[in-house]
PDB file of C-alpha atoms and ligand atoms in Angstrom:
ATOM      1  CA  UNK A 741     -65.845 -48.447 -60.777  1.00  0.00           C
ATOM      2  CA  UNK A 742     -63.942 -46.131 -58.468  1.00  0.00           C
ATOM      3  CA  UNK A 743     -61.243 -43.872 -59.886  1.00  0.00           C
ATOM      4  CA  UNK A 744     -58.732 -42.927 -57.227  1.00  0.00           C
ATOM      5  CA  UNK A 745     -56.254 -40.080 -57.383  1.00  0.00           C
ATOM      6  CA  UNK A 746     -52.801 -41.173 -56.214  1.00  0.00           C
ATOM      7  CA  UNK A 747     -50.684 -38.370 -54.664  1.00  0.00           C
ATOM      8  CA  UNK A 748     -52.234 -37.044 -51.499  1.00  0.00           C
ATOM      9  CA  UNK A 749     -55.143 -39.479 -51.750  1.00  0.00           C
ATOM     10  CA  UNK A 750     -53.681 -43.008 -51.610  1.00  0.00           C
ATOM     11  CA  UNK A 751     -50.013 -42.227 -50.970  1.00  0.00           C
ATOM     12  CA  UNK A 752     -47.639 -39.392 -50.199  1.00  0.00           C
ATOM     13  CA  UNK A 753     -43.971 -38.837 -50.891  1.00  0.00           C
ATOM     14  CA  UNK A 754     -42.079 -37.079 -48.158  1.00  0.00           C
ATOM     15  CA  UNK A 755     -41.133 -33.611 -49.413  1.00  0.00           C
ATOM     16  CA  UNK A 756     -42.596 -34.339 -52.848  1.00  0.00           C
ATOM     17  CA  UNK A 757     -40.672 -33.125 -55.924  1.00  0.00           C
ATOM     18  CA  UNK A 758     -38.493 -30.533 -54.187  1.00  0.00           C
ATOM     19  CA  UNK A 759     -37.137 -33.166 -51.778  1.00  0.00           C
ATOM     20  CA  UNK A 760     -36.427 -35.477 -54.714  1.00  0.00           C
ATOM     21  CA  UNK A 761     -34.402 -32.706 -56.380  1.00  0.00           C
ATOM     22  CA  UNK A 762     -32.373 -32.164 -53.193  1.00  0.00           C
ATOM     23  CA  UNK A 763     -31.808 -35.914 -52.767  1.00  0.00           C
ATOM     24  CA  UNK A 764     -30.712 -36.242 -56.404  1.00  0.00           C
ATOM     25  CA  UNK A 765     -28.261 -33.390 -55.869  1.00  0.00           C
ATOM     26  CA  UNK A 766     -26.880 -35.058 -52.753  1.00  0.00           C
ATOM     27  CA  UNK A 767     -26.370 -38.310 -54.673  1.00  0.00           C
ATOM     28  CA  UNK A 768     -24.229 -36.450 -57.228  1.00  0.00           C
ATOM     29  CA  UNK A 769     -22.330 -34.167 -54.833  1.00  0.00           C
ATOM     30  CA  UNK A 770     -22.710 -34.872 -51.128  1.00  0.00           C
ATOM     31  CA  UNK A 771     -20.883 -31.619 -50.368  1.00  0.00           C
ATOM     32  CA  UNK A 772     -23.658 -29.318 -51.591  1.00  0.00           C
ATOM     33  CA  UNK A 773     -26.660 -28.797 -49.347  1.00  0.00           C
ATOM     34  CA  UNK A 774     -29.726 -26.867 -50.466  1.00  0.00           C
ATOM     35  CA  UNK A 775     -32.954 -26.314 -48.556  1.00  0.00           C
ATOM     36  CA  UNK A 776     -35.853 -27.932 -50.414  1.00  0.00           C
ATOM     37  CA  UNK A 777     -37.911 -24.823 -49.635  1.00  0.00           C
ATOM     38  CA  UNK A 778     -35.677 -22.869 -52.020  1.00  0.00           C
ATOM     39  CA  UNK A 779     -36.308 -25.374 -54.805  1.00  0.00           C
ATOM     40  CA  UNK A 780     -40.085 -25.513 -54.430  1.00  0.00           C
ATOM     41  CA  UNK A 781     -40.936 -22.119 -56.025  1.00  0.00           C
ATOM     42  CA  UNK A 782     -39.102 -23.206 -59.191  1.00  0.00           C
ATOM     43  CA  UNK A 783     -41.310 -26.257 -59.569  1.00  0.00           C
ATOM     44  CA  UNK A 784     -44.607 -24.407 -59.764  1.00  0.00           C
ATOM     45  CA  UNK A 785     -44.481 -24.488 -63.539  1.00  0.00           C
ATOM     46  CA  UNK A 786     -42.930 -26.676 -66.186  1.00  0.00           C
ATOM     47  CA  UNK A 787     -44.657 -29.969 -65.329  1.00  0.00           C
ATOM     48  CA  UNK A 788     -47.220 -31.216 -67.831  1.00  0.00           C
ATOM     49  CA  UNK A 789     -50.053 -30.948 -65.273  1.00  0.00           C
ATOM     50  CA  UNK A 790     -49.452 -27.227 -65.017  1.00  0.00           C
ATOM     51  CA  UNK A 791     -50.907 -26.992 -68.537  1.00  0.00           C
ATOM     52  CA  UNK A 792     -53.837 -29.419 -68.494  1.00  0.00           C
ATOM     53  CA  UNK A 793     -55.318 -27.775 -71.597  1.00  0.00           C
ATOM     54  CA  UNK A 794     -52.382 -29.108 -73.630  1.00  0.00           C
ATOM     55  CA  UNK A 795     -52.805 -32.554 -75.198  1.00  0.00           C
ATOM     56  CA  UNK A 796     -49.578 -34.334 -76.173  1.00  0.00           C
ATOM     57  CA  UNK A 797     -50.328 -36.611 -79.103  1.00  0.00           C
ATOM     58  CA  UNK A 798     -48.874 -39.119 -79.385  1.00  0.00           C
ATOM     59  CA  UNK A 799     -47.884 -39.342 -75.701  1.00  0.00           C
ATOM     60  CA  UNK A 800     -44.171 -38.994 -74.932  1.00  0.00           C
ATOM     61  CA  UNK A 801     -42.037 -42.059 -74.381  1.00  0.00           C
ATOM     62  CA  UNK A 802     -40.705 -42.429 -70.838  1.00  0.00           C
ATOM     63  CA  UNK A 803     -37.302 -41.135 -71.970  1.00  0.00           C
ATOM     64  CA  UNK A 804     -38.820 -38.136 -73.732  1.00  0.00           C
ATOM     65  CA  UNK A 805     -40.994 -37.404 -70.694  1.00  0.00           C
ATOM     66  CA  UNK A 806     -37.874 -37.383 -68.496  1.00  0.00           C
ATOM     67  CA  UNK A 807     -35.981 -35.220 -70.985  1.00  0.00           C
ATOM     68  CA  UNK A 808     -38.841 -32.729 -70.967  1.00  0.00           C
ATOM     69  CA  UNK A 809     -38.685 -32.304 -67.183  1.00  0.00           C
ATOM     70  CA  UNK A 810     -34.898 -32.233 -66.763  1.00  0.00           C
ATOM     71  CA  UNK A 811     -34.548 -28.521 -67.680  1.00  0.00           C
ATOM     72  CA  UNK A 812     -37.068 -27.622 -64.933  1.00  0.00           C
ATOM     73  CA  UNK A 813     -34.875 -29.287 -62.295  1.00  0.00           C
ATOM     74  CA  UNK A 814     -31.695 -27.960 -63.895  1.00  0.00           C
ATOM     75  CA  UNK A 815     -32.954 -24.383 -63.765  1.00  0.00           C
ATOM     76  CA  UNK A 816     -34.072 -24.771 -60.123  1.00  0.00           C
ATOM     77  CA  UNK A 817     -30.626 -26.013 -59.094  1.00  0.00           C
ATOM     78  CA  UNK A 818     -28.659 -23.440 -61.087  1.00  0.00           C
ATOM     79  CA  UNK A 819     -30.766 -20.669 -59.554  1.00  0.00           C
ATOM     80  CA  UNK A 820     -29.296 -21.771 -56.189  1.00  0.00           C
ATOM     81  CA  UNK A 821     -25.749 -21.458 -57.545  1.00  0.00           C
ATOM     82  CA  UNK A 822     -25.185 -25.151 -58.239  1.00  0.00           C
ATOM     83  CA  UNK A 823     -22.488 -25.507 -60.932  1.00  0.00           C
ATOM     84  CA  UNK A 824     -23.863 -26.402 -64.368  1.00  0.00           C
ATOM     85  CA  UNK A 825     -22.242 -29.839 -64.620  1.00  0.00           C
ATOM     86  CA  UNK A 826     -23.491 -30.876 -61.167  1.00  0.00           C
ATOM     87  CA  UNK A 827     -26.964 -29.447 -61.814  1.00  0.00           C
ATOM     88  CA  UNK A 828     -27.192 -31.323 -65.090  1.00  0.00           C
ATOM     89  CA  UNK A 829     -26.089 -34.644 -63.557  1.00  0.00           C
ATOM     90  CA  UNK A 830     -28.475 -34.223 -60.618  1.00  0.00           C
ATOM     91  CA  UNK A 831     -31.399 -33.275 -62.877  1.00  0.00           C
ATOM     92  CA  UNK A 832     -30.970 -36.504 -64.795  1.00  0.00           C
ATOM     93  CA  UNK A 833     -31.402 -38.426 -61.525  1.00  0.00           C
ATOM     94  CA  UNK A 834     -34.501 -36.696 -60.132  1.00  0.00           C
ATOM     95  CA  UNK A 835     -37.083 -39.049 -61.624  1.00  0.00           C
ATOM     96  CA  UNK A 836     -35.312 -42.155 -60.317  1.00  0.00           C
ATOM     97  CA  UNK A 837     -35.160 -40.468 -56.930  1.00  0.00           C
ATOM     98  CA  UNK A 838     -38.808 -39.390 -57.015  1.00  0.00           C
ATOM     99  CA  UNK A 839     -40.026 -42.888 -57.909  1.00  0.00           C
ATOM    100  CA  UNK A 840     -37.809 -44.675 -55.377  1.00  0.00           C
ATOM    101  CA  UNK A 841     -40.289 -46.444 -53.126  1.00  0.00           C
ATOM    102  CA  UNK A 842     -38.481 -45.630 -49.850  1.00  0.00           C
ATOM    103  CA  UNK A 843     -39.779 -42.089 -49.241  1.00  0.00           C
ATOM    104  CA  UNK A 844     -43.365 -43.048 -50.175  1.00  0.00           C
ATOM    105  CA  UNK A 845     -46.033 -43.982 -47.665  1.00  0.00           C
ATOM    106  CA  UNK A 846     -49.475 -45.384 -48.237  1.00  0.00           C
ATOM    107  CA  UNK A 847     -51.960 -43.053 -46.542  1.00  0.00           C
ATOM    108  CA  UNK A 848     -53.650 -44.329 -43.388  1.00  0.00           C
ATOM    109  CA  UNK A 849     -56.795 -46.186 -44.280  1.00  0.00           C
ATOM    110  CA  UNK A 850     -56.086 -46.330 -48.016  1.00  0.00           C
ATOM    111  CA  UNK A 851     -55.613 -50.109 -48.161  1.00  0.00           C
ATOM    112  CA  UNK A 852     -58.782 -50.663 -46.146  1.00  0.00           C
ATOM    113  CA  UNK A 853     -60.674 -48.219 -48.361  1.00  0.00           C
ATOM    114  CA  UNK A 854     -59.565 -50.043 -51.529  1.00  0.00           C
ATOM    115  CA  UNK A 855     -60.486 -53.360 -49.955  1.00  0.00           C
ATOM    116  CA  UNK A 856     -63.903 -52.055 -48.939  1.00  0.00           C
ATOM    117  CA  UNK A 857     -64.804 -50.884 -52.450  1.00  0.00           C
ATOM    118  CA  UNK A 858     -63.363 -54.067 -54.005  1.00  0.00           C
ATOM    119  CA  UNK A 859     -65.367 -56.239 -51.595  1.00  0.00           C
ATOM    120  CA  UNK A 860     -68.496 -54.326 -52.587  1.00  0.00           C
ATOM    121  CA  UNK A 861     -67.871 -55.250 -56.218  1.00  0.00           C
ATOM    122  CA  UNK A 862     -66.231 -52.051 -57.466  1.00  0.00           C
ATOM    123  CA  UNK A 863     -63.156 -52.056 -59.680  1.00  0.00           C
ATOM    124  CA  UNK A 864     -60.470 -49.748 -58.289  1.00  0.00           C
ATOM    125  CA  UNK A 865     -58.630 -47.762 -60.955  1.00  0.00           C
ATOM    126  CA  UNK A 866     -55.910 -45.211 -60.197  1.00  0.00           C
ATOM    127  CA  UNK A 867     -56.251 -42.094 -62.338  1.00  0.00           C
ATOM    128  CA  UNK A 868     -53.385 -39.745 -61.710  1.00  0.00           C
ATOM    129  CA  UNK A 869     -51.396 -36.847 -63.101  1.00  0.00           C
ATOM    130  CA  UNK A 870     -48.060 -38.598 -62.875  1.00  0.00           C
ATOM    131  CA  UNK A 871     -44.970 -39.802 -64.675  1.00  0.00           C
ATOM    132  CA  UNK A 872     -44.553 -42.970 -66.725  1.00  0.00           C
ATOM    133  CA  UNK A 873     -43.210 -44.949 -63.745  1.00  0.00           C
ATOM    134  CA  UNK A 874     -46.387 -44.727 -61.635  1.00  0.00           C
ATOM    135  CA  UNK A 875     -47.583 -48.325 -62.278  1.00  0.00           C
ATOM    136  CA  UNK A 876     -44.284 -49.708 -60.939  1.00  0.00           C
ATOM    137  CA  UNK A 877     -44.571 -47.494 -57.856  1.00  0.00           C
ATOM    138  CA  UNK A 878     -48.149 -48.650 -57.233  1.00  0.00           C
ATOM    139  CA  UNK A 879     -46.871 -52.198 -57.440  1.00  0.00           C
ATOM    140  CA  UNK A 880     -43.905 -51.525 -55.132  1.00  0.00           C
ATOM    141  CA  UNK A 881     -46.252 -50.020 -52.535  1.00  0.00           C
ATOM    142  CA  UNK A 882     -48.279 -53.226 -52.476  1.00  0.00           C
ATOM    143  CA  UNK A 883     -51.451 -51.723 -53.957  1.00  0.00           C
ATOM    144  CA  UNK A 884     -51.636 -53.794 -57.152  1.00  0.00           C
ATOM    145  CA  UNK A 885     -53.709 -56.607 -55.694  1.00  0.00           C
ATOM    146  CA  UNK A 886     -56.532 -54.138 -54.998  1.00  0.00           C
ATOM    147  CA  UNK A 887     -56.178 -52.024 -58.152  1.00  0.00           C
ATOM    148  CA  UNK A 888     -57.193 -53.394 -61.538  1.00  0.00           C
ATOM    149  CA  UNK A 889     -55.603 -50.628 -63.614  1.00  0.00           C
ATOM    150  CA  UNK A 890     -53.299 -47.641 -63.136  1.00  0.00           C
ATOM    151  CA  UNK A 891     -53.768 -44.802 -65.606  1.00  0.00           C
ATOM    152  CA  UNK A 892     -50.972 -42.237 -65.490  1.00  0.00           C
ATOM    153  CA  UNK A 893     -51.416 -39.009 -67.431  1.00  0.00           C
ATOM    154  CA  UNK A 894     -47.897 -39.294 -68.866  1.00  0.00           C
ATOM    155  CA  UNK A 895     -48.848 -42.424 -70.769  1.00  0.00           C
ATOM    156  CA  UNK A 896     -51.979 -40.783 -72.200  1.00  0.00           C
ATOM    157  CA  UNK A 897     -50.577 -37.317 -72.922  1.00  0.00           C
ATOM    158  CA  UNK A 898     -53.513 -35.640 -71.166  1.00  0.00           C
ATOM    159  CA  UNK A 899     -53.731 -34.254 -67.618  1.00  0.00           C
ATOM    160  CA  UNK A 900     -56.620 -33.901 -65.177  1.00  0.00           C
ATOM    161  CA  UNK A 901     -58.867 -31.894 -65.148  1.00  0.00           C
ATOM    162  CA  UNK A 902     -58.930 -32.084 -68.953  1.00  0.00           C
ATOM    163  CA  UNK A 903     -62.228 -33.846 -69.757  1.00  0.00           C
ATOM    164  CA  UNK A 904     -60.440 -35.816 -72.479  1.00  0.00           C
ATOM    165  CA  UNK A 905     -58.479 -37.704 -69.817  1.00  0.00           C
ATOM    166  CA  UNK A 906     -61.671 -38.661 -67.975  1.00  0.00           C
ATOM    167  CA  UNK A 907     -63.252 -39.725 -71.255  1.00  0.00           C
ATOM    168  CA  UNK A 908     -60.192 -41.850 -71.996  1.00  0.00           C
ATOM    169  CA  UNK A 909     -60.321 -43.389 -68.497  1.00  0.00           C
ATOM    170  CA  UNK A 910     -64.028 -44.237 -68.769  1.00  0.00           C
ATOM    171  CA  UNK A 911     -63.358 -45.927 -72.100  1.00  0.00           C
ATOM    172  CA  UNK A 912     -60.238 -47.961 -71.290  1.00  0.00           C
ATOM    173  CA  UNK A 913     -61.484 -48.990 -67.846  1.00  0.00           C
ATOM    174  CA  UNK A 914     -64.865 -49.905 -69.345  1.00  0.00           C
ATOM    175  CA  UNK A 915     -66.704 -48.023 -66.612  1.00  0.00           C
ATOM    176  CA  UNK A 916     -70.439 -48.366 -66.179  1.00  0.00           C
ATOM    177  CA  UNK A 917     -73.018 -45.997 -64.725  1.00  0.00           C
ATOM    178  CA  UNK A 918     -72.004 -46.559 -61.105  1.00  0.00           C
ATOM    179  CA  UNK A 919     -68.701 -44.703 -61.283  1.00  0.00           C
ATOM    180  CA  UNK A 920     -66.965 -42.431 -58.769  1.00  0.00           C
ATOM    181  CA  UNK A 921     -63.823 -40.344 -58.520  1.00  0.00           C
ATOM    182  CA  UNK A 922     -62.062 -39.842 -55.181  1.00  0.00           C
ATOM    183  CA  UNK A 923     -59.263 -37.290 -54.972  1.00  0.00           C
ATOM    184  CA  UNK A 924     -57.762 -34.515 -52.886  1.00  0.00           C
ATOM    185  CA  UNK A 925     -57.597 -31.838 -55.582  1.00  0.00           C
ATOM    186  CA  UNK A 926     -60.855 -29.850 -55.772  1.00  0.00           C
ATOM    187  CA  UNK A 927     -60.151 -28.766 -59.349  1.00  0.00           C
ATOM    188  CA  UNK A 928     -58.233 -31.609 -61.022  1.00  0.00           C
ATOM    189  CA  UNK A 929     -60.144 -34.415 -59.315  1.00  0.00           C
ATOM    190  CA  UNK A 930     -63.553 -33.182 -58.210  1.00  0.00           C
ATOM    191  CA  UNK A 931     -64.446 -30.471 -60.731  1.00  0.00           C
ATOM    192  CA  UNK A 932     -62.775 -32.409 -63.548  1.00  0.00           C
ATOM    193  CA  UNK A 933     -64.670 -35.617 -62.837  1.00  0.00           C
ATOM    194  CA  UNK A 934     -68.000 -33.851 -62.347  1.00  0.00           C
ATOM    195  CA  UNK A 935     -67.582 -32.040 -65.660  1.00  0.00           C
ATOM    196  CA  UNK A 936     -67.147 -35.484 -67.237  1.00  0.00           C
ATOM    197  CA  UNK A 937     -70.360 -36.710 -65.592  1.00  0.00           C
ATOM    198  CA  UNK A 938     -68.610 -38.735 -62.873  1.00  0.00           C
ATOM    199  CA  UNK A 939     -69.706 -38.390 -59.244  1.00  0.00           C
ATOM    200  CA  UNK A 940     -66.777 -37.168 -57.165  1.00  0.00           C
ATOM    201  CA  UNK A 941     -65.775 -37.099 -53.504  1.00  0.00           C
ATOM    202  CA  UNK A 942     -63.145 -34.727 -52.146  1.00  0.00           C
ATOM    203  CA  UNK A 943     -60.569 -36.556 -50.044  1.00  0.00           C
ATOM    204  CA  UNK A 944     -58.553 -35.048 -47.241  1.00  0.00           C
ATOM    205  CA  UNK A 945     -55.187 -34.346 -48.760  1.00  0.00           C
ATOM    206  CA  UNK A 946     -52.216 -32.113 -49.300  1.00  0.00           C
ATOM    207  CA  UNK A 947     -54.030 -29.055 -50.670  1.00  0.00           C
ATOM    208  CA  UNK A 948     -54.941 -26.280 -48.236  1.00  0.00           C
ATOM    209  CA  UNK A 949     -58.549 -26.307 -49.469  1.00  0.00           C
ATOM    210  CA  UNK A 950     -58.960 -30.065 -49.514  1.00  0.00           C
ATOM    211  CA  UNK A 951     -60.784 -30.538 -46.259  1.00  0.00           C
ATOM    212  CA  UNK A 952     -62.625 -33.549 -47.485  1.00  0.00           C
ATOM    213  CA  UNK A 953     -63.370 -37.043 -46.320  1.00  0.00           C
ATOM    214  CA  UNK A 954     -60.788 -39.561 -45.210  1.00  0.00           C
ATOM    215  CA  UNK A 955     -60.365 -42.301 -47.821  1.00  0.00           C
ATOM    216  CA  UNK A 956     -62.218 -44.683 -45.532  1.00  0.00           C
ATOM    217  CA  UNK A 957     -65.141 -42.277 -45.232  1.00  0.00           C
ATOM    218  CA  UNK A 958     -65.144 -41.940 -49.028  1.00  0.00           C
ATOM    219  CA  UNK A 959     -65.195 -45.723 -49.462  1.00  0.00           C
ATOM    220  CA  UNK A 960     -68.060 -45.950 -46.990  1.00  0.00           C
ATOM    221  CA  UNK A 961     -69.987 -43.210 -48.820  1.00  0.00           C
ATOM    222  CA  UNK A 962     -69.652 -45.217 -52.041  1.00  0.00           C
ATOM    223  CA  UNK A 963     -70.416 -48.675 -50.703  1.00  0.00           C
ATOM    224  CA  UNK A 964     -73.069 -47.816 -48.080  1.00  0.00           C
ATOM    225  CA  UNK A 965     -74.671 -44.601 -49.342  1.00  0.00           C
ATOM    226  CA  UNK A 966     -77.744 -44.914 -47.151  1.00  0.00           C
ATOM    227  CA  UNK A 967     -75.858 -44.894 -43.823  1.00  0.00           C
TER     228      UNK A 967
HETATM  229 MG1  LIG B1666     -53.664 -35.636 -55.337  1.00  0.00          MG
END
């Protein structure tokens, strides 16, 4: 079994959350322009993965998950002087904007990496700190044929690196002894997996300190360890 992180490992969304907030704003009022850089600092807290020690039991419904995040976007927009009614309408649209497939790109080599591990007999499972809509996005990006299961933290109510999420993943994916985690976050992916007894490989990704392997190199390390 290979657990793959999603964002920054298999796919990237242009501008990430701050760009989605700006695009949602534009869809509500095309006359207001805000630099995504001004939104970004407001999004460094308030997402469930910023508090991985917190377990939400039972997990939130998709609607409740969205309702929990809306005030984060609302506050970010109002801090830039966006009128309350516009900020509120835009905030309600951010998730749809974020999960729109258009701005997403599968990372170079990711499809080949998934194919390589699948061909070698590994099950590919996505294990990601993400919203409820991740499985649909994985499907829309054409990854489903190579991925047997997508586990999104929102549906479990636990975030990486919380060991309870890894324990849950090992159980529901029915993982055996030969199990790996590949991800671009040294803490959430690598340290989290290793603490749960899963071998982990750091992938090259979006974090400044993730100077890891390309996904293809990671797949090779897993399938041909002696090379
Ligand atoms: Mg990542």
